Amino acid sequence: MSRVAPGRDRGVRPGPVPLLLSSHLSAAGLIAALAVSTTIVDTSPFSTNGALVLSNARGVDTRRFYRQVIGYTGGLVAVGPVVAWGALVLPWS
């Protein structure tokens, strides 16, 4: 029986590793895509950062501000991946 270092189980791989191994994607492109995704997620009022921004907003109409943040997040979700793909993937394809 061969020994495997703790945390180095041969059958378990982190999420992006199988994708990188089974496709022609570059590691830099994957990292860039993850960075864009985390930025989009952080703008949502349902994320920790978004909730902190909403809870600390002073001197504004909270309902209107909430709708603005939701609209901004919706726009990012709709447009962000397309722009990121066009800027980060398409030039190298």
PDB file of N, CA and C in Angstrom:
ATOM      1  N   MET A   1       0.844  -1.180   0.000  1.00  0.00           N
ATOM      2  CA  MET A   1       0.000   0.000   0.000  1.00  0.00           C
ATOM      3  C   MET A   1       0.887   1.240   0.000  1.00  0.00           C
ATOM      4  N   SER A   2       0.675   2.100  -0.955  1.00  0.00           N
ATOM      5  CA  SER A   2       1.475   3.324  -1.016  1.00  0.00           C
ATOM      6  C   SER A   2       0.871   4.378  -0.103  1.00  0.00           C
ATOM      7  N   ARG A   3       1.740   5.185   0.409  1.00  0.00           N
ATOM      8  CA  ARG A   3       1.281   6.246   1.303  1.00  0.00           C
ATOM      9  C   ARG A   3       1.144   7.545   0.521  1.00  0.00           C
ATOM     10  N   VAL A   4       0.105   8.262   0.850  1.00  0.00           N
ATOM     11  CA  VAL A   4      -0.150   9.554   0.224  1.00  0.00           C
ATOM     12  C   VAL A   4      -0.127  10.596   1.334  1.00  0.00           C
ATOM     13  N   ALA A   5       0.537  11.697   1.082  1.00  0.00           N
ATOM     14  CA  ALA A   5       0.620  12.754   2.086  1.00  0.00           C
ATOM     15  C   ALA A   5      -0.779  13.242   2.441  1.00  0.00           C
ATOM     16  N   PRO A   6      -0.974  13.657   3.698  1.00  0.00           N
ATOM     17  CA  PRO A   6      -2.280  14.176   4.104  1.00  0.00           C
ATOM     18  C   PRO A   6      -2.719  15.333   3.199  1.00  0.00           C
ATOM     19  N   GLY A   7      -3.975  15.317   2.818  1.00  0.00           N
ATOM     20  CA  GLY A   7      -4.512  16.350   1.951  1.00  0.00           C
ATOM     21  C   GLY A   7      -4.170  16.160   0.481  1.00  0.00           C
ATOM     22  N   ARG A   8      -3.502  15.055   0.145  1.00  0.00           N
ATOM     23  CA  ARG A   8      -3.077  14.813  -1.236  1.00  0.00           C
ATOM     24  C   ARG A   8      -3.723  13.547  -1.784  1.00  0.00           C
ATOM     25  N   ASP A   9      -4.955  13.306  -1.423  1.00  0.00           N
ATOM     26  CA  ASP A   9      -5.687  12.141  -1.899  1.00  0.00           C
ATOM     27  C   ASP A   9      -5.752  12.175  -3.421  1.00  0.00           C
ATOM     28  N   ARG A  10      -5.427  11.076  -4.044  1.00  0.00           N
ATOM     29  CA  ARG A  10      -5.372  11.018  -5.510  1.00  0.00           C
ATOM     30  C   ARG A  10      -6.742  11.158  -6.162  1.00  0.00           C
ATOM     31  N   GLY A  11      -7.796  10.831  -5.444  1.00  0.00           N
ATOM     32  CA  GLY A  11      -9.122  10.863  -6.038  1.00  0.00           C
ATOM     33  C   GLY A  11      -9.838  12.194  -5.917  1.00  0.00           C
ATOM     34  N   VAL A  12      -9.325  13.105  -5.132  1.00  0.00           N
ATOM     35  CA  VAL A  12      -9.996  14.374  -4.904  1.00  0.00           C
ATOM     36  C   VAL A  12      -9.152  15.501  -5.493  1.00  0.00           C
ATOM     37  N   ARG A  13      -9.777  16.298  -6.340  1.00  0.00           N
ATOM     38  CA  ARG A  13      -9.089  17.433  -6.956  1.00  0.00           C
ATOM     39  C   ARG A  13      -9.921  18.687  -6.744  1.00  0.00           C
ATOM     40  N   PRO A  14      -9.268  19.838  -6.604  1.00  0.00           N
ATOM     41  CA  PRO A  14     -10.031  21.083  -6.491  1.00  0.00           C
ATOM     42  C   PRO A  14     -10.877  21.325  -7.730  1.00  0.00           C
ATOM     43  N   GLY A  15     -11.917  22.119  -7.610  1.00  0.00           N
ATOM     44  CA  GLY A  15     -12.879  22.370  -8.678  1.00  0.00           C
ATOM     45  C   GLY A  15     -12.320  22.665 -10.054  1.00  0.00           C
ATOM     46  N   PRO A  16     -11.455  23.654 -10.224  1.00  0.00           N
ATOM     47  CA  PRO A  16     -11.012  24.012 -11.578  1.00  0.00           C
ATOM     48  C   PRO A  16      -9.989  23.054 -12.188  1.00  0.00           C
ATOM     49  N   VAL A  17      -9.350  22.235 -11.389  1.00  0.00           N
ATOM     50  CA  VAL A  17      -8.284  21.373 -11.916  1.00  0.00           C
ATOM     51  C   VAL A  17      -8.798  20.406 -12.983  1.00  0.00           C
ATOM     52  N   PRO A  18      -9.885  19.673 -12.751  1.00  0.00           N
ATOM     53  CA  PRO A  18     -10.366  18.777 -13.810  1.00  0.00           C
ATOM     54  C   PRO A  18     -10.736  19.518 -15.095  1.00  0.00           C
ATOM     55  N   LEU A  19     -11.278  20.716 -14.963  1.00  0.00           N
ATOM     56  CA  LEU A  19     -11.622  21.513 -16.133  1.00  0.00           C
ATOM     57  C   LEU A  19     -10.367  21.876 -16.920  1.00  0.00           C
ATOM     58  N   LEU A  20      -9.322  22.268 -16.230  1.00  0.00           N
ATOM     59  CA  LEU A  20      -8.073  22.621 -16.909  1.00  0.00           C
ATOM     60  C   LEU A  20      -7.427  21.408 -17.568  1.00  0.00           C
ATOM     61  N   LEU A  21      -7.509  20.268 -16.912  1.00  0.00           N
ATOM     62  CA  LEU A  21      -6.876  19.058 -17.442  1.00  0.00           C
ATOM     63  C   LEU A  21      -7.628  18.476 -18.636  1.00  0.00           C
ATOM     64  N   SER A  22      -8.936  18.699 -18.699  1.00  0.00           N
ATOM     65  CA  SER A  22      -9.734  18.069 -19.753  1.00  0.00           C
ATOM     66  C   SER A  22     -10.064  19.014 -20.905  1.00  0.00           C
ATOM     67  N   SER A  23      -9.488  20.209 -20.923  1.00  0.00           N
ATOM     68  CA  SER A  23      -9.803  21.149 -21.995  1.00  0.00           C
ATOM     69  C   SER A  23      -8.558  21.914 -22.404  1.00  0.00           C
ATOM     70  N   HIS A  24      -8.720  22.803 -23.360  1.00  0.00           N
ATOM     71  CA  HIS A  24      -7.609  23.614 -23.840  1.00  0.00           C
ATOM     72  C   HIS A  24      -7.560  24.979 -23.170  1.00  0.00           C
ATOM     73  N   LEU A  25      -8.300  25.163 -22.075  1.00  0.00           N
ATOM     74  CA  LEU A  25      -8.320  26.441 -21.373  1.00  0.00           C
ATOM     75  C   LEU A  25      -6.977  26.711 -20.701  1.00  0.00           C
ATOM     76  N   SER A  26      -6.631  27.976 -20.624  1.00  0.00           N
ATOM     77  CA  SER A  26      -5.390  28.340 -19.954  1.00  0.00           C
ATOM     78  C   SER A  26      -5.670  28.625 -18.482  1.00  0.00           C
ATOM     79  N   ALA A  27      -4.658  28.442 -17.674  1.00  0.00           N
ATOM     80  CA  ALA A  27      -4.806  28.724 -16.244  1.00  0.00           C
ATOM     81  C   ALA A  27      -5.045  30.211 -16.017  1.00  0.00           C
ATOM     82  N   ALA A  28      -4.381  31.052 -16.790  1.00  0.00           N
ATOM     83  CA  ALA A  28      -4.566  32.503 -16.640  1.00  0.00           C
ATOM     84  C   ALA A  28      -6.002  32.907 -16.965  1.00  0.00           C
ATOM     85  N   GLY A  29      -6.576  32.327 -18.002  1.00  0.00           N
ATOM     86  CA  GLY A  29      -7.965  32.621 -18.357  1.00  0.00           C
ATOM     87  C   GLY A  29      -8.927  32.193 -17.276  1.00  0.00           C
ATOM     88  N   LEU A  30      -8.662  31.027 -16.683  1.00  0.00           N
ATOM     89  CA  LEU A  30      -9.526  30.537 -15.620  1.00  0.00           C
ATOM     90  C   LEU A  30      -9.441  31.442 -14.394  1.00  0.00           C
ATOM     91  N   ILE A  31      -8.244  31.865 -14.049  1.00  0.00           N
ATOM     92  CA  ILE A  31      -8.072  32.762 -12.905  1.00  0.00           C
ATOM     93  C   ILE A  31      -8.776  34.092 -13.174  1.00  0.00           C
ATOM     94  N   ALA A  32      -8.649  34.600 -14.391  1.00  0.00           N
ATOM     95  CA  ALA A  32      -9.325  35.855 -14.740  1.00  0.00           C
ATOM     96  C   ALA A  32     -10.844  35.695 -14.648  1.00  0.00           C
ATOM     97  N   ALA A  33     -11.358  34.562 -15.123  1.00  0.00           N
ATOM     98  CA  ALA A  33     -12.798  34.317 -15.050  1.00  0.00           C
ATOM     99  C   ALA A  33     -13.271  34.237 -13.597  1.00  0.00           C
ATOM    100  N   LEU A  34     -12.487  33.605 -12.747  1.00  0.00           N
ATOM    101  CA  LEU A  34     -12.842  33.545 -11.330  1.00  0.00           C
ATOM    102  C   LEU A  34     -12.819  34.930 -10.692  1.00  0.00           C
ATOM    103  N   ALA A  35     -11.854  35.759 -11.089  1.00  0.00           N
ATOM    104  CA  ALA A  35     -11.777  37.120 -10.551  1.00  0.00           C
ATOM    105  C   ALA A  35     -12.993  37.941 -10.964  1.00  0.00           C
ATOM    106  N   VAL A  36     -13.394  37.823 -12.221  1.00  0.00           N
ATOM    107  CA  VAL A  36     -14.579  38.548 -12.690  1.00  0.00           C
ATOM    108  C   VAL A  36     -15.823  38.048 -11.949  1.00  0.00           C
ATOM    109  N   SER A  37     -15.923  36.741 -11.760  1.00  0.00           N
ATOM    110  CA  SER A  37     -17.078  36.170 -11.064  1.00  0.00           C
ATOM    111  C   SER A  37     -17.172  36.663  -9.626  1.00  0.00           C
ATOM    112  N   THR A  38     -16.050  36.727  -8.932  1.00  0.00           N
ATOM    113  CA  THR A  38     -16.098  37.192  -7.539  1.00  0.00           C
ATOM    114  C   THR A  38     -16.464  38.658  -7.466  1.00  0.00           C
ATOM    115  N   THR A  39     -16.057  39.446  -8.440  1.00  0.00           N
ATOM    116  CA  THR A  39     -16.436  40.859  -8.462  1.00  0.00           C
ATOM    117  C   THR A  39     -17.933  41.010  -8.657  1.00  0.00           C
ATOM    118  N   ILE A  40     -18.494  40.222  -9.570  1.00  0.00           N
ATOM    119  CA  ILE A  40     -19.936  40.274  -9.807  1.00  0.00           C
ATOM    120  C   ILE A  40     -20.700  39.855  -8.560  1.00  0.00           C
ATOM    121  N   VAL A  41     -20.247  38.814  -7.903  1.00  0.00           N
ATOM    122  CA  VAL A  41     -20.930  38.318  -6.710  1.00  0.00           C
ATOM    123  C   VAL A  41     -20.859  39.335  -5.581  1.00  0.00           C
ATOM    124  N   ASP A  42     -19.731  40.017  -5.440  1.00  0.00           N
ATOM    125  CA  ASP A  42     -19.569  40.975  -4.337  1.00  0.00           C
ATOM    126  C   ASP A  42     -20.435  42.217  -4.479  1.00  0.00           C
ATOM    127  N   THR A  43     -20.919  42.520  -5.668  1.00  0.00           N
ATOM    128  CA  THR A  43     -21.774  43.699  -5.825  1.00  0.00           C
ATOM    129  C   THR A  43     -23.218  43.424  -5.434  1.00  0.00           C
ATOM    130  N   SER A  44     -23.588  42.182  -5.305  1.00  0.00           N
ATOM    131  CA  SER A  44     -24.961  41.830  -4.966  1.00  0.00           C
ATOM    132  C   SER A  44     -25.298  42.263  -3.545  1.00  0.00           C
ATOM    133  N   PRO A  45     -26.493  42.795  -3.329  1.00  0.00           N
ATOM    134  CA  PRO A  45     -26.888  43.150  -1.964  1.00  0.00           C
ATOM    135  C   PRO A  45     -27.104  41.915  -1.085  1.00  0.00           C
ATOM    136  N   PHE A  46     -27.089  40.735  -1.674  1.00  0.00           N
ATOM    137  CA  PHE A  46     -27.246  39.499  -0.913  1.00  0.00           C
ATOM    138  C   PHE A  46     -25.907  38.952  -0.432  1.00  0.00           C
ATOM    139  N   SER A  47     -24.798  39.521  -0.917  1.00  0.00           N
ATOM    140  CA  SER A  47     -23.477  39.104  -0.448  1.00  0.00           C
ATOM    141  C   SER A  47     -23.152  39.846   0.839  1.00  0.00           C
ATOM    142  N   THR A  48     -22.101  39.420   1.501  1.00  0.00           N
ATOM    143  CA  THR A  48     -21.698  40.085   2.744  1.00  0.00           C
ATOM    144  C   THR A  48     -21.330  41.540   2.480  1.00  0.00           C
ATOM    145  N   ASN A  49     -20.531  41.784   1.452  1.00  0.00           N
ATOM    146  CA  ASN A  49     -20.137  43.165   1.145  1.00  0.00           C
ATOM    147  C   ASN A  49     -21.338  44.021   0.777  1.00  0.00           C
ATOM    148  N   GLY A  50     -22.224  43.491  -0.059  1.00  0.00           N
ATOM    149  CA  GLY A  50     -23.407  44.236  -0.455  1.00  0.00           C
ATOM    150  C   GLY A  50     -24.319  44.538   0.722  1.00  0.00           C
ATOM    151  N   ALA A  51     -24.481  43.574   1.613  1.00  0.00           N
ATOM    152  CA  ALA A  51     -25.311  43.783   2.800  1.00  0.00           C
ATOM    153  C   ALA A  51     -24.709  44.845   3.714  1.00  0.00           C
ATOM    154  N   LEU A  52     -23.374  44.841   3.825  1.00  0.00           N
ATOM    155  CA  LEU A  52     -22.716  45.871   4.638  1.00  0.00           C
ATOM    156  C   LEU A  52     -22.901  47.261   4.040  1.00  0.00           C
ATOM    157  N   VAL A  53     -22.805  47.353   2.719  1.00  0.00           N
ATOM    158  CA  VAL A  53     -23.004  48.644   2.060  1.00  0.00           C
ATOM    159  C   VAL A  53     -24.427  49.130   2.297  1.00  0.00           C
ATOM    160  N   LEU A  54     -25.395  48.242   2.124  1.00  0.00           N
ATOM    161  CA  LEU A  54     -26.795  48.635   2.324  1.00  0.00           C
ATOM    162  C   LEU A  54     -27.079  49.019   3.773  1.00  0.00           C
ATOM    163  N   SER A  55     -26.522  48.272   4.715  1.00  0.00           N
ATOM    164  CA  SER A  55     -26.825  48.553   6.117  1.00  0.00           C
ATOM    165  C   SER A  55     -26.142  49.825   6.612  1.00  0.00           C
ATOM    166  N   ASN A  56     -25.058  50.217   5.970  1.00  0.00           N
ATOM    167  CA  ASN A  56     -24.337  51.422   6.403  1.00  0.00           C
ATOM    168  C   ASN A  56     -24.660  52.653   5.577  1.00  0.00           C
ATOM    169  N   ALA A  57     -25.589  52.551   4.655  1.00  0.00           N
ATOM    170  CA  ALA A  57     -25.974  53.711   3.847  1.00  0.00           C
ATOM    171  C   ALA A  57     -26.736  54.691   4.737  1.00  0.00           C
ATOM    172  N   ARG A  58     -26.242  55.909   4.804  1.00  0.00           N
ATOM    173  CA  ARG A  58     -26.863  56.932   5.651  1.00  0.00           C
ATOM    174  C   ARG A  58     -27.344  58.081   4.779  1.00  0.00           C
ATOM    175  N   GLY A  59     -28.469  58.631   5.134  1.00  0.00           N
ATOM    176  CA  GLY A  59     -28.980  59.803   4.445  1.00  0.00           C
ATOM    177  C   GLY A  59     -29.520  59.529   3.049  1.00  0.00           C
ATOM    178  N   VAL A  60     -29.881  58.283   2.761  1.00  0.00           N
ATOM    179  CA  VAL A  60     -30.456  57.944   1.456  1.00  0.00           C
ATOM    180  C   VAL A  60     -31.759  57.191   1.677  1.00  0.00           C
ATOM    181  N   ASP A  61     -32.595  57.193   0.658  1.00  0.00           N
ATOM    182  CA  ASP A  61     -33.811  56.391   0.688  1.00  0.00           C
ATOM    183  C   ASP A  61     -33.395  54.929   0.504  1.00  0.00           C
ATOM    184  N   THR A  62     -33.553  54.126   1.544  1.00  0.00           N
ATOM    185  CA  THR A  62     -33.031  52.760   1.513  1.00  0.00           C
ATOM    186  C   THR A  62     -33.692  51.894   0.446  1.00  0.00           C
ATOM    187  N   ARG A  63     -34.981  52.062   0.220  1.00  0.00           N
ATOM    188  CA  ARG A  63     -35.663  51.264  -0.813  1.00  0.00           C
ATOM    189  C   ARG A  63     -35.134  51.605  -2.206  1.00  0.00           C
ATOM    190  N   ARG A  64     -34.972  52.887  -2.452  1.00  0.00           N
ATOM    191  CA  ARG A  64     -34.456  53.322  -3.754  1.00  0.00           C
ATOM    192  C   ARG A  64     -33.011  52.848  -3.945  1.00  0.00           C
ATOM    193  N   PHE A  65     -32.204  52.978  -2.893  1.00  0.00           N
ATOM    194  CA  PHE A  65     -30.815  52.541  -2.960  1.00  0.00           C
ATOM    195  C   PHE A  65     -30.735  51.030  -3.209  1.00  0.00           C
ATOM    196  N   TYR A  66     -31.584  50.268  -2.521  1.00  0.00           N
ATOM    197  CA  TYR A  66     -31.634  48.821  -2.714  1.00  0.00           C
ATOM    198  C   TYR A  66     -31.976  48.482  -4.164  1.00  0.00           C
ATOM    199  N   ARG A  67     -32.976  49.159  -4.729  1.00  0.00           N
ATOM    200  CA  ARG A  67     -33.353  48.916  -6.133  1.00  0.00           C
ATOM    201  C   ARG A  67     -32.219  49.271  -7.083  1.00  0.00           C
ATOM    202  N   GLN A  68     -31.496  50.353  -6.778  1.00  0.00           N
ATOM    203  CA  GLN A  68     -30.356  50.729  -7.615  1.00  0.00           C
ATOM    204  C   GLN A  68     -29.265  49.665  -7.578  1.00  0.00           C
ATOM    205  N   VAL A  69     -28.983  49.150  -6.392  1.00  0.00           N
ATOM    206  CA  VAL A  69     -27.953  48.113  -6.267  1.00  0.00           C
ATOM    207  C   VAL A  69     -28.398  46.834  -6.967  1.00  0.00           C
ATOM    208  N   ILE A  70     -29.668  46.478  -6.827  1.00  0.00           N
ATOM    209  CA  ILE A  70     -30.187  45.294  -7.529  1.00  0.00           C
ATOM    210  C   ILE A  70     -30.089  45.480  -9.037  1.00  0.00           C
ATOM    211  N   GLY A  71     -30.444  46.658  -9.531  1.00  0.00           N
ATOM    212  CA  GLY A  71     -30.344  46.934 -10.965  1.00  0.00           C
ATOM    213  C   GLY A  71     -28.906  46.875 -11.456  1.00  0.00           C
ATOM    214  N   TYR A  72     -27.994  47.445 -10.688  1.00  0.00           N
ATOM    215  CA  TYR A  72     -26.572  47.414 -11.038  1.00  0.00           C
ATOM    216  C   TYR A  72     -26.057  45.970 -11.085  1.00  0.00           C
ATOM    217  N   THR A  73     -26.432  45.190 -10.084  1.00  0.00           N
ATOM    218  CA  THR A  73     -26.014  43.786 -10.043  1.00  0.00           C
ATOM    219  C   THR A  73     -26.613  43.006 -11.200  1.00  0.00           C
ATOM    220  N   GLY A  74     -27.879  43.238 -11.499  1.00  0.00           N
ATOM    221  CA  GLY A  74     -28.511  42.568 -12.639  1.00  0.00           C
ATOM    222  C   GLY A  74     -27.817  42.903 -13.945  1.00  0.00           C
ATOM    223  N   GLY A  75     -27.456  44.167 -14.114  1.00  0.00           N
ATOM    224  CA  GLY A  75     -26.708  44.566 -15.308  1.00  0.00           C
ATOM    225  C   GLY A  75     -25.355  43.888 -15.393  1.00  0.00           C
ATOM    226  N   LEU A  76     -24.661  43.808 -14.258  1.00  0.00           N
ATOM    227  CA  LEU A  76     -23.362  43.120 -14.247  1.00  0.00           C
ATOM    228  C   LEU A  76     -23.506  41.634 -14.570  1.00  0.00           C
ATOM    229  N   VAL A  77     -24.528  41.012 -14.024  1.00  0.00           N
ATOM    230  CA  VAL A  77     -24.738  39.586 -14.295  1.00  0.00           C
ATOM    231  C   VAL A  77     -25.053  39.348 -15.764  1.00  0.00           C
ATOM    232  N   ALA A  78     -25.802  40.268 -16.374  1.00  0.00           N
ATOM    233  CA  ALA A  78     -26.170  40.111 -17.783  1.00  0.00           C
ATOM    234  C   ALA A  78     -25.017  40.446 -18.725  1.00  0.00           C
ATOM    235  N   VAL A  79     -24.267  41.482 -18.418  1.00  0.00           N
ATOM    236  CA  VAL A  79     -23.254  41.985 -19.341  1.00  0.00           C
ATOM    237  C   VAL A  79     -21.841  41.526 -18.973  1.00  0.00           C
ATOM    238  N   GLY A  80     -21.560  41.380 -17.689  1.00  0.00           N
ATOM    239  CA  GLY A  80     -20.209  41.066 -17.215  1.00  0.00           C
ATOM    240  C   GLY A  80     -19.567  39.839 -17.843  1.00  0.00           C
ATOM    241  N   PRO A  81     -20.244  38.690 -17.855  1.00  0.00           N
ATOM    242  CA  PRO A  81     -19.624  37.507 -18.456  1.00  0.00           C
ATOM    243  C   PRO A  81     -19.337  37.661 -19.951  1.00  0.00           C
ATOM    244  N   VAL A  82     -20.216  38.339 -20.659  1.00  0.00           N
ATOM    245  CA  VAL A  82     -20.008  38.540 -22.100  1.00  0.00           C
ATOM    246  C   VAL A  82     -18.791  39.434 -22.343  1.00  0.00           C
ATOM    247  N   VAL A  83     -18.694  40.507 -21.579  1.00  0.00           N
ATOM    248  CA  VAL A  83     -17.553  41.416 -21.716  1.00  0.00           C
ATOM    249  C   VAL A  83     -16.264  40.704 -21.307  1.00  0.00           C
ATOM    250  N   ALA A  84     -16.311  39.960 -20.218  1.00  0.00           N
ATOM    251  CA  ALA A  84     -15.115  39.234 -19.768  1.00  0.00           C
ATOM    252  C   ALA A  84     -14.688  38.201 -20.807  1.00  0.00           C
ATOM    253  N   TRP A  85     -15.639  37.482 -21.377  1.00  0.00           N
ATOM    254  CA  TRP A  85     -15.301  36.503 -22.404  1.00  0.00           C
ATOM    255  C   TRP A  85     -14.689  37.195 -23.619  1.00  0.00           C
ATOM    256  N   GLY A  86     -15.295  38.293 -24.029  1.00  0.00           N
ATOM    257  CA  GLY A  86     -14.780  39.016 -25.189  1.00  0.00           C
ATOM    258  C   GLY A  86     -13.407  39.606 -24.959  1.00  0.00           C
ATOM    259  N   ALA A  87     -13.122  40.029 -23.747  1.00  0.00           N
ATOM    260  CA  ALA A  87     -11.831  40.660 -23.467  1.00  0.00           C
ATOM    261  C   ALA A  87     -10.749  39.658 -23.083  1.00  0.00           C
ATOM    262  N   LEU A  88     -11.133  38.571 -22.414  1.00  0.00           N
ATOM    263  CA  LEU A  88     -10.126  37.662 -21.870  1.00  0.00           C
ATOM    264  C   LEU A  88      -9.965  36.351 -22.635  1.00  0.00           C
ATOM    265  N   VAL A  89     -11.000  35.926 -23.316  1.00  0.00           N
ATOM    266  CA  VAL A  89     -10.943  34.620 -24.004  1.00  0.00           C
ATOM    267  C   VAL A  89     -10.851  34.781 -25.509  1.00  0.00           C
ATOM    268  N   LEU A  90     -11.703  35.597 -26.082  1.00  0.00           N
ATOM    269  CA  LEU A  90     -11.779  35.738 -27.524  1.00  0.00           C
ATOM    270  C   LEU A  90     -10.462  36.136 -28.199  1.00  0.00           C
ATOM    271  N   PRO A  91      -9.690  37.083 -27.643  1.00  0.00           N
ATOM    272  CA  PRO A  91      -8.445  37.454 -28.318  1.00  0.00           C
ATOM    273  C   PRO A  91      -7.437  36.302 -28.452  1.00  0.00           C
ATOM    274  N   TRP A  92      -7.488  35.324 -27.557  1.00  0.00           N
ATOM    275  CA  TRP A  92      -6.531  34.226 -27.592  1.00  0.00           C
ATOM    276  C   TRP A  92      -7.098  32.960 -28.216  1.00  0.00           C
ATOM    277  N   SER A  93      -8.300  33.035 -28.767  1.00  0.00           N
ATOM    278  CA  SER A  93      -8.910  31.851 -29.391  1.00  0.00           C
ATOM    279  C   SER A  93      -8.545  31.745 -30.849  1.00  0.00           C
TER     280      SER A  93
END
